[in-house]
mmCIF file of C-alpha atoms in Angstrom:
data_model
loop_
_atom_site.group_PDB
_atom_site.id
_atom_site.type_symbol
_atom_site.label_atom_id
_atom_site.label_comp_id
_atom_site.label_asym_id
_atom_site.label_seq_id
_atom_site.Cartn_x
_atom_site.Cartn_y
_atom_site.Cartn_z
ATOM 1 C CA UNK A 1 -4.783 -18.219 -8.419
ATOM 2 C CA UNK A 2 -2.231 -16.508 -9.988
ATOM 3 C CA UNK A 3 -4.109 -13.284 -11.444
ATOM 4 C CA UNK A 4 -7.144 -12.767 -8.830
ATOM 5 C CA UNK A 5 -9.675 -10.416 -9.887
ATOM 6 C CA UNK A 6 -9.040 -6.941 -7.522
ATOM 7 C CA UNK A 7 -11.121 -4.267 -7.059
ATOM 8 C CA UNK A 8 -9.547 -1.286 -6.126
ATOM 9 C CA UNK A 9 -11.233 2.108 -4.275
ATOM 10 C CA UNK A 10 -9.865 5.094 -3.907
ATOM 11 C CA UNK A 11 -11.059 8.124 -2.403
ATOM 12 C CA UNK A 12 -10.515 10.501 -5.963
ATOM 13 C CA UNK A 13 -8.043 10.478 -8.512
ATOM 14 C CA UNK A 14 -6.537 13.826 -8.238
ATOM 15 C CA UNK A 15 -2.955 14.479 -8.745
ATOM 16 C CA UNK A 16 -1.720 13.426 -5.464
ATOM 17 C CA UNK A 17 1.184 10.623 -4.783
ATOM 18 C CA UNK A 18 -1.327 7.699 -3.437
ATOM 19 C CA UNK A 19 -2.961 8.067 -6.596
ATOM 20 C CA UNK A 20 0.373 7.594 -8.640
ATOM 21 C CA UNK A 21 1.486 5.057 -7.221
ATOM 22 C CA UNK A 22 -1.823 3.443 -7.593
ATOM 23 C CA UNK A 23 -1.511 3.982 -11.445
ATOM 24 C CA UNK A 24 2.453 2.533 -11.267
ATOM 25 C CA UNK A 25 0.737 -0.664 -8.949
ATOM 26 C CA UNK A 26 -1.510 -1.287 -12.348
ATOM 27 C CA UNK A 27 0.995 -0.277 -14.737
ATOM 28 C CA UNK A 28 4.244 -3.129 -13.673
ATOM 29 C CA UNK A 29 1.565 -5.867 -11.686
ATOM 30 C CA UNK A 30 -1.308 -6.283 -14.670
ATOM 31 C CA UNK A 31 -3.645 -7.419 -12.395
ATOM 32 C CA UNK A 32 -7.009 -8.098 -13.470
ATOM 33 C CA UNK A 33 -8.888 -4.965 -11.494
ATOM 34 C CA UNK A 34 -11.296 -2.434 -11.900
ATOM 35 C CA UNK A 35 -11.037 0.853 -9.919
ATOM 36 C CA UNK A 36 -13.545 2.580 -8.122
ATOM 37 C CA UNK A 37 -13.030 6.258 -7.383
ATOM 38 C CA UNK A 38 -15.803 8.112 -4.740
ATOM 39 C CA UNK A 39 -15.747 11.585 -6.600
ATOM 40 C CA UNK A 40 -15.578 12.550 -10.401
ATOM 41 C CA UNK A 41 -12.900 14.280 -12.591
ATOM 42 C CA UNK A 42 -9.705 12.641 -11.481
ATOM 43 C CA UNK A 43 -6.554 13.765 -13.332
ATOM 44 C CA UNK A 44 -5.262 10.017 -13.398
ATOM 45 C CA UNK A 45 -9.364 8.522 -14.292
ATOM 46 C CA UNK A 46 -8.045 8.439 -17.764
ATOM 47 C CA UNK A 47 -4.243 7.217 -17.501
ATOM 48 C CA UNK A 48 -5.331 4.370 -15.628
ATOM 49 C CA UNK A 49 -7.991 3.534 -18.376
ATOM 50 C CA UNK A 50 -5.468 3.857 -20.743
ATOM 51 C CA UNK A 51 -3.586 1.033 -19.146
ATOM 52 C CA UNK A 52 -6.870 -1.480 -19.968
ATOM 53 C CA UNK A 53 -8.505 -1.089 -17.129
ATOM 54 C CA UNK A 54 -12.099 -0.049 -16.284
ATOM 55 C CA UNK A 55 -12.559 3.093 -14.016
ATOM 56 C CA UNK A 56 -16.232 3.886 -12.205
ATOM 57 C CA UNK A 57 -16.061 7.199 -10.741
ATOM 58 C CA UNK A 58 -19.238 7.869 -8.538
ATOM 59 C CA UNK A 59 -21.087 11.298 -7.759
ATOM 60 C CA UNK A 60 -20.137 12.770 -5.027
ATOM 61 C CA UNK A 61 -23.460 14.715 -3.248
ATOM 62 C CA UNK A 62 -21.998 15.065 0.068
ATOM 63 C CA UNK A 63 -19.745 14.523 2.249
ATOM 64 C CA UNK A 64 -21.652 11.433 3.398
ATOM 65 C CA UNK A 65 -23.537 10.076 0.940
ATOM 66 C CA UNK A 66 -25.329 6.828 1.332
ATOM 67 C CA UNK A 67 -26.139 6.479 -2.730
ATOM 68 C CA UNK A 68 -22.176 5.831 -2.732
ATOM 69 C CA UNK A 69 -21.828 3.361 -0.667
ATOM 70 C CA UNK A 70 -25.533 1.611 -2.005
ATOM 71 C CA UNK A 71 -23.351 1.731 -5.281
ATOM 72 C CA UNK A 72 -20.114 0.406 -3.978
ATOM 73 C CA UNK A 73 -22.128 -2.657 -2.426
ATOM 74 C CA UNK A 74 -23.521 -3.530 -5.894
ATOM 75 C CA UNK A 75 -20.067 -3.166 -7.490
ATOM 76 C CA UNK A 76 -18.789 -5.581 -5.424
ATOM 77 C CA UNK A 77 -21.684 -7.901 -5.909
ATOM 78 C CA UNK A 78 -21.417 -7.614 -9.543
ATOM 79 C CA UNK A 79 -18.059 -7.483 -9.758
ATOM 80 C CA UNK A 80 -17.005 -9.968 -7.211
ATOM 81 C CA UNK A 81 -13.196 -9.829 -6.695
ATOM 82 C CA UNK A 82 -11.244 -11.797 -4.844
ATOM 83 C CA UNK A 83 -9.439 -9.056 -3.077
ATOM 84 C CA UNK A 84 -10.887 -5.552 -2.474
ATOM 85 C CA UNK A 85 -7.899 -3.535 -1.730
ATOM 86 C CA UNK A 86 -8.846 0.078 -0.116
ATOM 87 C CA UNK A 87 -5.859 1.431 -1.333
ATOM 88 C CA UNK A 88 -6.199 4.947 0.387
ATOM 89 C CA UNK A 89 -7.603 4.285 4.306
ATOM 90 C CA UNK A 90 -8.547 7.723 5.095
ATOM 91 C CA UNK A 91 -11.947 8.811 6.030
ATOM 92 C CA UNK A 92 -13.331 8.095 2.523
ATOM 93 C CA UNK A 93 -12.155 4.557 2.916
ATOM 94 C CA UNK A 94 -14.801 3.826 5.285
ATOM 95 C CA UNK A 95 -17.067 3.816 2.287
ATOM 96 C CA UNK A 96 -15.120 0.556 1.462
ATOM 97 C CA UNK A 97 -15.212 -0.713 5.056
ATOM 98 C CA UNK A 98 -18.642 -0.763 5.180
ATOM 99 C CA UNK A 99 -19.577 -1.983 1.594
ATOM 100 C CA UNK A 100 -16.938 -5.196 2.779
ATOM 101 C CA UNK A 101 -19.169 -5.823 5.574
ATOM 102 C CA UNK A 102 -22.633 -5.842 3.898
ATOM 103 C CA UNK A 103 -21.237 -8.185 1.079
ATOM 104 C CA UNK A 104 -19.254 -9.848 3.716
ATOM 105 C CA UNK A 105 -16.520 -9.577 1.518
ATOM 106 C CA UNK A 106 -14.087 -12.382 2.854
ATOM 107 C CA UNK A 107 -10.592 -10.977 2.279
ATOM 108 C CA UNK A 108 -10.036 -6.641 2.040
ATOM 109 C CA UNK A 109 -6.500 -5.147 2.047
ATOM 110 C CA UNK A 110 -6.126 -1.415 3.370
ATOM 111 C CA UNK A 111 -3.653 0.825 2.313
ATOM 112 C CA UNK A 112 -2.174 3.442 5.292
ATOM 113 C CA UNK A 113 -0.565 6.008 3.184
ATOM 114 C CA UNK A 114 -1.026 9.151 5.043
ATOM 115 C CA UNK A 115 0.909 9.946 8.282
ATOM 116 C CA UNK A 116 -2.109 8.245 10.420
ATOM 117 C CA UNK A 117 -1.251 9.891 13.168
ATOM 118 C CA UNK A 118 -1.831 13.469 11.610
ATOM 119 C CA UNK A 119 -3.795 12.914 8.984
ATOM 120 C CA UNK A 120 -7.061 11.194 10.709
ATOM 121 C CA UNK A 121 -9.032 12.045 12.702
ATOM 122 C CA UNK A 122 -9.367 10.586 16.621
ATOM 123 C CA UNK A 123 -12.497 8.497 16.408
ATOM 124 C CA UNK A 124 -11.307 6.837 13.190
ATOM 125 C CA UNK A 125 -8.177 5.993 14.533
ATOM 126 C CA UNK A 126 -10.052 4.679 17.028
ATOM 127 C CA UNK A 127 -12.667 2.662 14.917
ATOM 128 C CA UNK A 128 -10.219 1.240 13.018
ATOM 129 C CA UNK A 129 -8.656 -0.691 15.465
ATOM 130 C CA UNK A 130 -12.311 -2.177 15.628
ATOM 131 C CA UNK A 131 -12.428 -2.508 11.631
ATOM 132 C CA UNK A 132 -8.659 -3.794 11.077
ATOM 133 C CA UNK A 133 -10.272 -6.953 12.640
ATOM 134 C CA UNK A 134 -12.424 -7.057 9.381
ATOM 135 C CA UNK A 135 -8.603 -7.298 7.183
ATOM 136 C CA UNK A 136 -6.649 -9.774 5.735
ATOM 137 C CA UNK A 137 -3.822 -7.208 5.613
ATOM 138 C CA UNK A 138 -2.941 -3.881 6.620
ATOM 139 C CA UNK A 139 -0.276 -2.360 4.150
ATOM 140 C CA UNK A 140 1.737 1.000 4.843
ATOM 141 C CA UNK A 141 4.244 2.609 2.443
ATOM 142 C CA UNK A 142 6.162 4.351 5.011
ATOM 143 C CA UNK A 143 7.943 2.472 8.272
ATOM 144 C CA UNK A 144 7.094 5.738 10.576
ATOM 145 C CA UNK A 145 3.624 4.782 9.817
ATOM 146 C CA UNK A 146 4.215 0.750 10.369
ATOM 147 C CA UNK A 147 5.528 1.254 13.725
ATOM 148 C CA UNK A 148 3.001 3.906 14.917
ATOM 149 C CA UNK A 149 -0.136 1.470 13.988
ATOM 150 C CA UNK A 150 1.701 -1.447 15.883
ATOM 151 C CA UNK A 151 2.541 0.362 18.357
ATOM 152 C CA UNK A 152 -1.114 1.729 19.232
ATOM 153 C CA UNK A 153 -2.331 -1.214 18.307
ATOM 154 C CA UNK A 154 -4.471 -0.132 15.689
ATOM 155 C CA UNK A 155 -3.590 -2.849 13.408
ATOM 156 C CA UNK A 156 -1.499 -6.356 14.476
ATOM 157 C CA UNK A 157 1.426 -6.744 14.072
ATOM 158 C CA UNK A 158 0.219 -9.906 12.047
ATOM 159 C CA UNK A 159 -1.302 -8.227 9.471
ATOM 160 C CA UNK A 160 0.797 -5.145 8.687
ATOM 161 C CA UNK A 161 3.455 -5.072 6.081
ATOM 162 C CA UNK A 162 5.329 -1.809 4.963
ATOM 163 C CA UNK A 163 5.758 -1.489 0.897
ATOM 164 C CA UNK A 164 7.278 1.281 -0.001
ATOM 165 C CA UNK A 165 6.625 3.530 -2.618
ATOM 166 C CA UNK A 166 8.358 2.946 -6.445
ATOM 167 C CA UNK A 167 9.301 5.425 -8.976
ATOM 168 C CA UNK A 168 10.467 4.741 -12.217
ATOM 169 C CA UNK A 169 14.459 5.143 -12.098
ATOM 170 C CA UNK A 170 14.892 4.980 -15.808
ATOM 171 C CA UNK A 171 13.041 8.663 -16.005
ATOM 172 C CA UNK A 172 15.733 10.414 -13.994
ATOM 173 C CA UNK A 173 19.284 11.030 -15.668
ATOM 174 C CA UNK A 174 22.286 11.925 -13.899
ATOM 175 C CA UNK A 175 22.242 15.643 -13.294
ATOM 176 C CA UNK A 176 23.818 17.534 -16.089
ATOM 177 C CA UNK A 177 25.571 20.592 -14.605
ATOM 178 C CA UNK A 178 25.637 22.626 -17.544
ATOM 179 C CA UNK A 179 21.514 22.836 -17.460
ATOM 180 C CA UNK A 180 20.897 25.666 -15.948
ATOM 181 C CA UNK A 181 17.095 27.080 -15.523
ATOM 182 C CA UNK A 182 17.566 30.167 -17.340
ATOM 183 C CA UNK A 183 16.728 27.580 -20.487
ATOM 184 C CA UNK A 184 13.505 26.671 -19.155
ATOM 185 C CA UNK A 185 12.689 30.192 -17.678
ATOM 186 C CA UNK A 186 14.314 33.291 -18.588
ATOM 187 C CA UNK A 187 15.849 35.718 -16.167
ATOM 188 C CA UNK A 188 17.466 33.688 -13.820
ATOM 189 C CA UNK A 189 20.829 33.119 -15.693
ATOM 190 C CA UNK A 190 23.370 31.923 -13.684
ATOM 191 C CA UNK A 191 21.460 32.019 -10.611
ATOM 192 C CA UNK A 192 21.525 28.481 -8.332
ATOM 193 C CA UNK A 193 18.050 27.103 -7.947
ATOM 194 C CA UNK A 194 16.278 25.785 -5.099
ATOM 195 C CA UNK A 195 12.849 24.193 -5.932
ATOM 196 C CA UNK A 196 10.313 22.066 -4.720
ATOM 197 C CA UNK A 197 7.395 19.635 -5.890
ATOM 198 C CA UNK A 198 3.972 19.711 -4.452
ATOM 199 C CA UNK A 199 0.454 20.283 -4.246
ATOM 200 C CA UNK A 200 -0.508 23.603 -2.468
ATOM 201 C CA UNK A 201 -2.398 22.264 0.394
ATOM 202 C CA UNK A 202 -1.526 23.605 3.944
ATOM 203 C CA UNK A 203 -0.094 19.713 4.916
ATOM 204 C CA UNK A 204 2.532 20.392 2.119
ATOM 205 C CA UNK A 205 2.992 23.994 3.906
ATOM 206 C CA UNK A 206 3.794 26.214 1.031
ATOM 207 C CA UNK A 207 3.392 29.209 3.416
ATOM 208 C CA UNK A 208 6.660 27.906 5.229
ATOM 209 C CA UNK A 209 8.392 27.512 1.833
ATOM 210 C CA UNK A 210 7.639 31.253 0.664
ATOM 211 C CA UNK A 211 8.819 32.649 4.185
ATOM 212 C CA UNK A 212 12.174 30.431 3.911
ATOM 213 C CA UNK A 213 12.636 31.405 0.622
ATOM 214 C CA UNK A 214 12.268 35.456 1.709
ATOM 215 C CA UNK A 215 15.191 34.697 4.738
ATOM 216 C CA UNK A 216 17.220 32.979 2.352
ATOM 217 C CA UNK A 217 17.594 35.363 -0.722
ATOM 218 C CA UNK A 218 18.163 38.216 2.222
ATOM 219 C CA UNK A 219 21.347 36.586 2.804
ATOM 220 C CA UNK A 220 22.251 35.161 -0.115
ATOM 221 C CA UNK A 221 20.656 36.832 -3.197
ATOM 222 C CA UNK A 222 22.209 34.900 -6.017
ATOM 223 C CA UNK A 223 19.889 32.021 -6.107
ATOM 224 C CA UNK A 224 15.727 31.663 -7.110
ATOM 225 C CA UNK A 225 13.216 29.129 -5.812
ATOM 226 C CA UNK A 226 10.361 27.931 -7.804
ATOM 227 C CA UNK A 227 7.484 25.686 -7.225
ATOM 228 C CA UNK A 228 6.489 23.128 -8.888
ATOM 229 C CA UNK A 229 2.611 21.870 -8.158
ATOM 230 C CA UNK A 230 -1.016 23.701 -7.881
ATOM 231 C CA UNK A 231 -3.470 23.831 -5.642
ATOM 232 C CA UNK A 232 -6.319 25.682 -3.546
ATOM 233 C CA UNK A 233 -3.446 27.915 -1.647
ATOM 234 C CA UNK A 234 -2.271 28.907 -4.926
ATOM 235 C CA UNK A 235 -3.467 32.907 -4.703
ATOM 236 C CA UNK A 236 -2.695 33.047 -1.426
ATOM 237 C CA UNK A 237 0.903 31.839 -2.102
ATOM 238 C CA UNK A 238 1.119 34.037 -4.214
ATOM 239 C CA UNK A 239 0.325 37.319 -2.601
ATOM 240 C CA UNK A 240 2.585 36.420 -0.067
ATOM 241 C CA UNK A 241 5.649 35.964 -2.231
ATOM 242 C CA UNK A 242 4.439 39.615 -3.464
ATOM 243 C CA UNK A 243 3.799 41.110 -0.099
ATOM 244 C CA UNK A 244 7.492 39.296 0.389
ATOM 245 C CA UNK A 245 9.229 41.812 -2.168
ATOM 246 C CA UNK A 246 10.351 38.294 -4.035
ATOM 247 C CA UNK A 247 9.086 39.184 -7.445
ATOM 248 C CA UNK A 248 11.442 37.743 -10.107
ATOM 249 C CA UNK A 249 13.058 35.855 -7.221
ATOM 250 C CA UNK A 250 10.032 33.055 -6.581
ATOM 251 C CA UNK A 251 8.560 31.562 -9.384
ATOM 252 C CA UNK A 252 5.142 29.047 -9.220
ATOM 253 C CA UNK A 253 4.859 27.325 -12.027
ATOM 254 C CA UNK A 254 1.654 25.103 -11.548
ATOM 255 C CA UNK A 255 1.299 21.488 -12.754
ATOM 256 C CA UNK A 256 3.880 20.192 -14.921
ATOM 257 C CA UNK A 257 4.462 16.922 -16.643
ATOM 258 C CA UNK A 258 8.201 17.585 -17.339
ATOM 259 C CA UNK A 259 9.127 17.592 -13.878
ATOM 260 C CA UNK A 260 12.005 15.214 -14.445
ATOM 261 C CA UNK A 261 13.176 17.574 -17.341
ATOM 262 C CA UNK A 262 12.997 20.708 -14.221
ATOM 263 C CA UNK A 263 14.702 18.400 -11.651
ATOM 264 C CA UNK A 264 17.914 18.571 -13.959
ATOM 265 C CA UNK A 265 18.235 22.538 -13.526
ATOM 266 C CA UNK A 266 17.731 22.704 -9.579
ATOM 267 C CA UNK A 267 20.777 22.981 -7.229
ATOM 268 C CA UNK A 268 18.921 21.968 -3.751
ATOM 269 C CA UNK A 269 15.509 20.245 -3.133
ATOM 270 C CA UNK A 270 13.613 21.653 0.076
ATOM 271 C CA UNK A 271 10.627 19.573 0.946
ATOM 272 C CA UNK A 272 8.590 22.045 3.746
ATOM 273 C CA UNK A 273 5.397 19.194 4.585
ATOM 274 C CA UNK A 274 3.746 19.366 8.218
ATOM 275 C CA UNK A 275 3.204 15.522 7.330
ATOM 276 C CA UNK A 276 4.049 13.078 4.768
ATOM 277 C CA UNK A 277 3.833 8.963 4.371
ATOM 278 C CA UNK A 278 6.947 7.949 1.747
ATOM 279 C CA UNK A 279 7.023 11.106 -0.105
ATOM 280 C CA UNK A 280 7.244 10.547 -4.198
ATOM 281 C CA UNK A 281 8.536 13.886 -4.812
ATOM 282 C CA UNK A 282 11.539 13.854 -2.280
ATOM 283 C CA UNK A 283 12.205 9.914 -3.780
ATOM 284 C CA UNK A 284 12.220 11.846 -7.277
ATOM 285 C CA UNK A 285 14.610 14.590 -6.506
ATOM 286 C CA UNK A 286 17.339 11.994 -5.039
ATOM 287 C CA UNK A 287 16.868 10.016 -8.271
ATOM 288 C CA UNK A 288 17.536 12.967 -9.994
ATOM 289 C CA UNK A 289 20.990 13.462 -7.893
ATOM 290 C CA UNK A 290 19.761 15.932 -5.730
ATOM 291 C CA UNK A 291 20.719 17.271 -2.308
ATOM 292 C CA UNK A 292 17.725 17.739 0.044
ATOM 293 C CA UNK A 293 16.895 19.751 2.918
ATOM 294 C CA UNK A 294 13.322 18.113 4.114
ATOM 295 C CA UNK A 295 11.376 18.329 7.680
ATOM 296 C CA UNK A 296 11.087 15.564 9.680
ATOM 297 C CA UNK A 297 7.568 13.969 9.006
ATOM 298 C CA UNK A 298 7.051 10.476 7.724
ATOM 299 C CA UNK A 299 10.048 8.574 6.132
ATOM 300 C CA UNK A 300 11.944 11.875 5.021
ATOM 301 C CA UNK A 301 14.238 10.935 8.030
ATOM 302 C CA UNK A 302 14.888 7.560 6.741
ATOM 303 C CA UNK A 303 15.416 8.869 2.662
ATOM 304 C CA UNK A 304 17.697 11.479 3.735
ATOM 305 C CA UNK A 305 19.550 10.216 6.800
ATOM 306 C CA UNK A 306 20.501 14.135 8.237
ATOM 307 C CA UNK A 307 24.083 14.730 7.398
ATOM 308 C CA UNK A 308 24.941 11.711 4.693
ATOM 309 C CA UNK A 309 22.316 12.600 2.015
ATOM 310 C CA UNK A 310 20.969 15.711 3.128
ATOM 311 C CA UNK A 311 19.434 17.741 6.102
ATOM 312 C CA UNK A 312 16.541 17.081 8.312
ATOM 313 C CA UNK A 313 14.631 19.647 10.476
ATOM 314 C CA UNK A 314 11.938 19.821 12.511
ATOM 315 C CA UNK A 315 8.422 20.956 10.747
ATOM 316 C CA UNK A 316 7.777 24.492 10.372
ATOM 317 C CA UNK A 317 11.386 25.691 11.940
ATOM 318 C CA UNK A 318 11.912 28.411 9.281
ATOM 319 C CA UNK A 319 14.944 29.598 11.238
ATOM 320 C CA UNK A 320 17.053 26.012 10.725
ATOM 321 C CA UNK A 321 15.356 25.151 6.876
ATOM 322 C CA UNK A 322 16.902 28.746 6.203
ATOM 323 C CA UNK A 323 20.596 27.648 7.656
ATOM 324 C CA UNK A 324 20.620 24.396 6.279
ATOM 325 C CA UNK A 325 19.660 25.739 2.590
ATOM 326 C CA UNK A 326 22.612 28.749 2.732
ATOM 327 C CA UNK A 327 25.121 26.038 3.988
ATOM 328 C CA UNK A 328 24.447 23.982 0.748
ATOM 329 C CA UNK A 329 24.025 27.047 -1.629
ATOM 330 C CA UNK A 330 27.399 28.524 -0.070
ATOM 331 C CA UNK A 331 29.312 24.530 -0.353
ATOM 332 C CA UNK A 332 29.225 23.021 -4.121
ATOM 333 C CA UNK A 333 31.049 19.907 -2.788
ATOM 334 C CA UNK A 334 28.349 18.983 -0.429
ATOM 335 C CA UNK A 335 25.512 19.636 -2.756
ATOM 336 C CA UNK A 336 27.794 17.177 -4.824
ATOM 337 C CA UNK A 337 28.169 14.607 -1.993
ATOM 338 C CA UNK A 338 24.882 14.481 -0.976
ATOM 339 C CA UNK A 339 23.156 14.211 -4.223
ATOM 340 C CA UNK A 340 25.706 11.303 -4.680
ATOM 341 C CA UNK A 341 24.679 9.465 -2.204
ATOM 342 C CA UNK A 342 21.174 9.954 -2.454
ATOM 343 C CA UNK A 343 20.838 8.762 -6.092
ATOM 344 C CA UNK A 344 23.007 5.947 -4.943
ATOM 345 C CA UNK A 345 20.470 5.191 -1.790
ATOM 346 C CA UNK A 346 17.238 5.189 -3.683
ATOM 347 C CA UNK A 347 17.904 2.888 -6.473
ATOM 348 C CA UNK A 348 16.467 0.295 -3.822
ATOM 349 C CA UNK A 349 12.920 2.027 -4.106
ATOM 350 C CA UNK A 350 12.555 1.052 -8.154
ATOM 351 C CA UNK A 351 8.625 0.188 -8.909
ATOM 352 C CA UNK A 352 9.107 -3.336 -10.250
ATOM 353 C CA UNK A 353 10.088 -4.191 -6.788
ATOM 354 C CA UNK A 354 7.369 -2.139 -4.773
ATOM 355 C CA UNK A 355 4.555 -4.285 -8.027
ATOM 356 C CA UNK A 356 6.610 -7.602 -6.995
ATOM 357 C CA UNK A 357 5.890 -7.187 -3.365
ATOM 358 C CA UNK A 358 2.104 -6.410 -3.679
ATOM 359 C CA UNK A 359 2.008 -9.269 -6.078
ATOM 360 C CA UNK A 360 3.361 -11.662 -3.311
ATOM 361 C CA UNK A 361 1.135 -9.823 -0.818
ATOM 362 C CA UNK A 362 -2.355 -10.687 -2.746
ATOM 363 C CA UNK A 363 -0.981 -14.545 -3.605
ATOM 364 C CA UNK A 364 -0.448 -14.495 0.781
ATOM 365 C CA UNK A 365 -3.801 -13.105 1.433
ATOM 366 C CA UNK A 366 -5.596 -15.702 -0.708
ATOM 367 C CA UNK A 367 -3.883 -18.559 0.464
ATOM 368 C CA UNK A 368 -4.512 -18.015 4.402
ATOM 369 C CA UNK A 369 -5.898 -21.054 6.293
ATOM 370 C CA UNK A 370 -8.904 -18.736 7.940
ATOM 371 C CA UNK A 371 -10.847 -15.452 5.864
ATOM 372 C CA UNK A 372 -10.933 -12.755 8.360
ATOM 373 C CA UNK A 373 -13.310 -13.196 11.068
ATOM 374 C CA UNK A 374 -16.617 -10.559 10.950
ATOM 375 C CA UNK A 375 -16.143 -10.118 14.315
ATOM 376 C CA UNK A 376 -16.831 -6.062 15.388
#
């Protein structure tokens, strides 16, 4: 079968990375798929749509809501693909796992793409290793994440491949030194920029970002940060930049859609996350030719290498984020080398290639000898 019919669920369709690379999946494979989302009012409900495809987004009443899943079951039923692909397994996606098992739905692919390890909770780590029996495949986008299932067993080693995420290359030009971000913001002329892309949620740990920024303009005043992304922290972000003294020296800027266009007038990328899977904003700032100082969580240490494309730190150690951002502000040539090397490195991650490989993963599913055995 060379275009199966796949239904895809999702937890929501906010502006986070799963969801983008979900949209990027539709956008280069052209599968034949609906998508099911288990909340309302997703930012990417109506990009996806716009790529052909239908998009159900169900009520949300509570956090466990049996009218979802009675829905989901009848989806399925009326729908009936030939691969339901969970594409986000965190709690939400047992919605999925248990609409699979009353249609008895013979072959379900689950996406891992959240630091597992972090990101769930105990007794679903736990249950999966019951449910992954249920599971033609187990897919991660990160390899910290591959070998951390395998290794607790939580999924075989049988099932579990590693895709990594895709951006789109072609949207990133070589940096242009002679950008500079007083022409996208005013007051900063001159200044060197450090910025950084993300939702403000405390995983993404904004609050560490603010404090680094405070240490580093103490010692080295000529530079700004701003950041890029929204969020439920924002007010509180806020108030401490103010209660910071960094007024005119921190900027928030909220959702963009030019973020490419902003990458080009940053000097250093700082990526401050308590956890990550393959981050999409760290893959865009190396496309973009920058240097980046990241914490170790996910696959930042495998994107960055620390010392050939950038520097890696522990989570939340303000003290050695602050060092490593002064020793690129204070060296041109290795904010030069580094973002060298990084837009060199992740030309490997382009999104035809991460499409291709879920395109040969859904042709392997379908043609195993055995559907997965109902066996919990």
């Amino acid at each position: 079968m060379d275009n199966p019919k796949i239904l895809y669920v999702i937890g929501q369709l906010g502006r986070g990375g799963a969801e983008h690379q979900l949209y990027y999946l539709i956008k280069y494979l052209k599968p034949q798929a609906k998508v099911v989302s288990l909340s309302q009012g997703g930012w990417w409900a109506d990009p996806i749509r716009g790529l052909g495809v239908d998009v159900i987004e169900l009520q949300r009443r509570s956090s466990w809501d049996f009218s979802r899943l009675i829905a989901l079951v009848k989806i399925i039923q009326k729908y009936e693909p030939e691969i339901l692909h969970i594409f986000l397994d965190t709690v939400p996606g047992l919605y999925g796992r248990l609409a699979a098992l009353l249609t008895r739905h013979a072959c379900i692919i689950s996406d891992e793409r959240v630091e597992t390890a972090v990101q769930q909770p105990y007794w679903y780590r736990m249950l999966k290793r019951l449910m992954n029996h249920q599971v033609a495949a187990v897919v991660t986008n990160s390899e910290s994440n591959y070998l951390y299932l395998a290794g607790g067993r939580i999924a075989s080693k049988e099932k579990l491949s590693c895709i990594h995420n895709g951006i789109e290359l072609d949207r990133f030009v070589e940096k242009d030194p002679c950008i500079r971000w007083a022409q996208l913001r005013g007051g900063t002329k001159n200044k060197l920029v450090v910025g950084t892309v993300g939702n403000l949620f405390p995983v993404k740990a904004p609050d560490c970002f603010v404090r680094v920024a405070a240490r580093v303009l103490a010692r080295f005043p000529e530079c700004c940060f701003v950041h890029v992304g929204d969020g439920p922290l924002r007010d509180e972000m806020e108030n401490l930049s103010q209660q910071l003294g960094l007024q005119g020296s921190l900027f928030f800027l909220g959702t963009r859609n030019d973020v490419p266009r902003l990458l080009e007038a940053v000097d250093v990328f700082v990526l401050t996350s308590r956890s990550e899977g393959m981050p999409n904003a760290l893959m865009e700032a190396m496309a973009a030719g920058l240097p980046c100082v990241v914490t170790d969580v996910g696959d930042c240490r495998m994107l960055v290498r620390d010392g050939q494309r950038g520097f890696v730190v522990p989570a939340d150690d303000e003290p050695r984020l602050t060092d490593r951002i002064l020793t690129l502000l204070q060296h041109g040539h290795l904010r030069i080398r580094f973002g060298l090397r990084g837009r060199d490195y992740i030309q490997r991650f382009d999104v035809r290639r991460m499409a291709e490989q879920y395109g040969e993963l859904y042709q392997n599913v379908l043609n195993m000898d055995h559907a997965p055995k109902f066996d919990m």
